[in-house]
Short mmCIF file of C-alpha atoms and ligand atoms in Angstrom, two decimals:
data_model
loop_
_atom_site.label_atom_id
_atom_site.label_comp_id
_atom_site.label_asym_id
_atom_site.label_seq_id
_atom_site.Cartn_x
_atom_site.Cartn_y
_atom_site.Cartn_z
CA UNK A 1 0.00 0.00 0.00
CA UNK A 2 2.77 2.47 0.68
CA UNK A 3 4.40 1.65 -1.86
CA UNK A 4 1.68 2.34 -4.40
CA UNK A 5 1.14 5.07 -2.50
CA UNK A 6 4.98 6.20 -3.07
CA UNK A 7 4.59 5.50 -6.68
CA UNK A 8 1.69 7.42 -7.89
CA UNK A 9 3.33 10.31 -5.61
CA UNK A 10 6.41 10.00 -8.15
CA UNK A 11 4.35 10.10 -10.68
CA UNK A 12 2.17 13.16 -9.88
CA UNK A 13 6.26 14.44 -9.16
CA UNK A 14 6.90 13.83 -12.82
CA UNK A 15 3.73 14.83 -14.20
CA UNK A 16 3.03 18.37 -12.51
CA UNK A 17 6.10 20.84 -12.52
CA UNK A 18 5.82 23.09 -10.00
CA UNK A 19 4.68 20.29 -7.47
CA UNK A 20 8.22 18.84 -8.21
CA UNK A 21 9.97 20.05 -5.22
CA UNK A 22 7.53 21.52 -2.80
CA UNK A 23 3.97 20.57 -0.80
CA UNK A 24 1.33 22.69 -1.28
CA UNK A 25 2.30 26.20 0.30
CA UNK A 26 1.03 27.20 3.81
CA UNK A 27 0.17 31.12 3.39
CA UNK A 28 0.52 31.79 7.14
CA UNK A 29 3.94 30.12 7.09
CA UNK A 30 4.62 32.55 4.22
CA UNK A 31 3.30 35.42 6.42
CA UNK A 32 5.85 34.74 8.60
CA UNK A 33 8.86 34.01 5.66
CA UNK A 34 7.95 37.46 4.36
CA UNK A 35 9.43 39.30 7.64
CA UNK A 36 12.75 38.89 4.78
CA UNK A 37 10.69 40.64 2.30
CA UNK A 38 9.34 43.58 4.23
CA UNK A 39 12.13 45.56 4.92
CA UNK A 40 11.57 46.57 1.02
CA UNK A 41 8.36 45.94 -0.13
CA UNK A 42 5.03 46.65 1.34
CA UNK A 43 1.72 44.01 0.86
CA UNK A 44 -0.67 47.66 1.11
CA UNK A 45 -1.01 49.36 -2.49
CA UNK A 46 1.91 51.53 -0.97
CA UNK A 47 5.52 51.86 -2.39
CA UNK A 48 8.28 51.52 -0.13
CA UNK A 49 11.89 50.84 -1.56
CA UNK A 50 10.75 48.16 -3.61
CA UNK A 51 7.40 47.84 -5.56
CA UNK A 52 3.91 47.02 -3.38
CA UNK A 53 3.12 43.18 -4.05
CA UNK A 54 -0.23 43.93 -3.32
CA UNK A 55 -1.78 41.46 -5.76
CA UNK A 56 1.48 40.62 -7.32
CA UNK A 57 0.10 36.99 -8.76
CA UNK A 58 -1.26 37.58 -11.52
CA UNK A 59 0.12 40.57 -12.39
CA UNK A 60 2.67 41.76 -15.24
CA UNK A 61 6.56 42.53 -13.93
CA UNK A 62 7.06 45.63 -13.84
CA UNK A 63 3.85 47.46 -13.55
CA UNK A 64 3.44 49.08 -10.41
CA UNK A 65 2.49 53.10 -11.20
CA UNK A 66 5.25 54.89 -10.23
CA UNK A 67 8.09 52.65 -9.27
CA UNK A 68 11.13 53.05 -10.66
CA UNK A 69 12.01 49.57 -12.25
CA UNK A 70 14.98 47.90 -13.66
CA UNK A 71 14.67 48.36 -17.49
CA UNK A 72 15.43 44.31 -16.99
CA UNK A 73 12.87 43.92 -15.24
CA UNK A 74 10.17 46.50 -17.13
CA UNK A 75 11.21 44.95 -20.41
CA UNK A 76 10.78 40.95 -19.63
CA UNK A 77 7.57 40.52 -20.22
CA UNK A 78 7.10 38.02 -17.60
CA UNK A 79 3.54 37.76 -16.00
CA UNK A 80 3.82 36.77 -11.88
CA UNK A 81 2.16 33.10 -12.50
CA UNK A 82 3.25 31.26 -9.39
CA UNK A 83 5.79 29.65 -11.71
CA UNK A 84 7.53 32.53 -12.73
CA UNK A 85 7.30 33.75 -9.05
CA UNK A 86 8.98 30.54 -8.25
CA UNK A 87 11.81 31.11 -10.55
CA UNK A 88 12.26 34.19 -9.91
CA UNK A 89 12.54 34.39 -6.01
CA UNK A 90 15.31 31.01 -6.54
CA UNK A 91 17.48 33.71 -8.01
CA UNK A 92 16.32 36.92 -9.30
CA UNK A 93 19.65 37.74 -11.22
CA UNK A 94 19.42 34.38 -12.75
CA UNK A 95 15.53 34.80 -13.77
CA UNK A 96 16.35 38.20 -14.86
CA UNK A 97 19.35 39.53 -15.62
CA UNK A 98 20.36 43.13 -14.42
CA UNK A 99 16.95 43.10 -12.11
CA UNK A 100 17.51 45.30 -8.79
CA UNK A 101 16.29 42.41 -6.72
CA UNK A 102 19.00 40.57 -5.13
CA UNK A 103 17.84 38.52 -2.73
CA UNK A 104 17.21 35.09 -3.12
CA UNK A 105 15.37 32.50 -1.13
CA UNK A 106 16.98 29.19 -1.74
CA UNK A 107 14.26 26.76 -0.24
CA UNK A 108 11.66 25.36 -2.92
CA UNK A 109 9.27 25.18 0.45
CA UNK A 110 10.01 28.27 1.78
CA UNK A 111 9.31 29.98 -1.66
CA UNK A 112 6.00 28.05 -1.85
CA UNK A 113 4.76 29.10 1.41
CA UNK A 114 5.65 32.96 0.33
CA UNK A 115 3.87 32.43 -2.70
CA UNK A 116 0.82 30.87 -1.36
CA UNK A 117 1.13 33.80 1.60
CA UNK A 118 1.20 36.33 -2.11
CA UNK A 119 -1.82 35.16 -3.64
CA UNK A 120 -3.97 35.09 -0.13
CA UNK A 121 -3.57 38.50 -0.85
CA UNK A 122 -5.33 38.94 -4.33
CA UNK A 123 -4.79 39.38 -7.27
CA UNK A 124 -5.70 37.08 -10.47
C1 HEC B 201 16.67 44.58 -0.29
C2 HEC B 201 15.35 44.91 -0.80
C3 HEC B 201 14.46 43.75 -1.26
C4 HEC B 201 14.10 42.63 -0.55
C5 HEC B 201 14.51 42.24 0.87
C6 HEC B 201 13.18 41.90 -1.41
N1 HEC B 201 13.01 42.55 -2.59
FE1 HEC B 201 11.76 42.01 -4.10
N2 HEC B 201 12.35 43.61 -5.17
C7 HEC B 201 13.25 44.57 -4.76
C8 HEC B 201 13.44 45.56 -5.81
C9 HEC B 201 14.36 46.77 -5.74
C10 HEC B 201 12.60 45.16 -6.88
C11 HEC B 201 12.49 45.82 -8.24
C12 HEC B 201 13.55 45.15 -9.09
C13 HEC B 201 13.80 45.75 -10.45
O1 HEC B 201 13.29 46.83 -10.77
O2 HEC B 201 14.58 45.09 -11.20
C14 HEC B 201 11.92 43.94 -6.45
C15 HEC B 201 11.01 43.25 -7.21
C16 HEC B 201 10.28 42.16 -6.78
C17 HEC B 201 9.24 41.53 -7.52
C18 HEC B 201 8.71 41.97 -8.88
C19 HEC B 201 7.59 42.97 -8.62
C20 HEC B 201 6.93 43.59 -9.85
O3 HEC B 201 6.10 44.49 -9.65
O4 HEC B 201 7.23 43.20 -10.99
C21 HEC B 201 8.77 40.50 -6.77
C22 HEC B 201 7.67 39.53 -7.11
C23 HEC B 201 9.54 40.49 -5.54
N3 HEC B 201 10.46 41.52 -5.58
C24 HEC B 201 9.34 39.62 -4.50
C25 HEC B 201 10.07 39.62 -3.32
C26 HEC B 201 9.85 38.70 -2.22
C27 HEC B 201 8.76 37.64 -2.18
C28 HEC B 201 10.78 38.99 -1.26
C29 HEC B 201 11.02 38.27 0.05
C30 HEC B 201 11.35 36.87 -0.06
C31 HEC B 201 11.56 40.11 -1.75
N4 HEC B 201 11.09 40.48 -2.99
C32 HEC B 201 12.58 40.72 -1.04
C33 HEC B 201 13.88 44.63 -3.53
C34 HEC B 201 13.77 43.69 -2.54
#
């Protein structure tokens, strides 16, 4: 039994990107992870040093009114699906290169829990 359980699991592994690596993210465990975030962005429609990810999934990069992007980041088209959040908070210079971002958040749950914590908020 667990082994058939353990198989389809692989499976589902193989089958669904993005469910690779990580459970299900746990938004209030993302609540918490975003403490790193908050120094520079705000989760209010407000801009602090970094643009408001108020509704962020969803969204197109680079389109808060007002902020002053990256022209990396204004010109690459990406739209914030969880996946490209994914990829992009493994290692923002990577994702995007010359992006003002820098910090990176290494742990495929840790991102997952941020993310699910991102689109508790709103957004599409
Ligand atoms: C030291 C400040 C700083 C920290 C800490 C930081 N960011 Fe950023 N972030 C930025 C800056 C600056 C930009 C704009 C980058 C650009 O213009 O290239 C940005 C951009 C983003 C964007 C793209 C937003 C958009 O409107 O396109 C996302 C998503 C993001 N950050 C998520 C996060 C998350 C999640 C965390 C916490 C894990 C985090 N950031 C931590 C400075 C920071």
């Amino acid at each position: 039994m667990l082994h058939a359980l353990r198989s389809i699991l692989s499976i589902a592994t193989v089958c669904i990107p993005g469910l690779a690596a990580a459970d299900a993210g746990d938004p209030l465990r993302g609540q918490q992870l975003f403490s790193r975030c908050s120094g520079c962005h705000s989760v209010q429609p407000e801009t602090k040093s970094a643009p408001s990810l108020n509704g962020v999934v969803g969204r197109k990069a680079g389109s808060v009114e007002g902020y002053a992007y990256s022209t990396a980041l204004s010109n690459s088209g990406i739209i914030w699906t969880e996946d490209a959040l994914d990829n992009y908070l493994a290692g923002p210079a990577k994702a995007v290169r010359g992006t003002r971002m820098t910090l990176s958040v290494p742990r495929d749950q840790d991102r997952a829990d941020i993310i699910a914590y991102l689109k508790s908020l709103g957004g599409q």
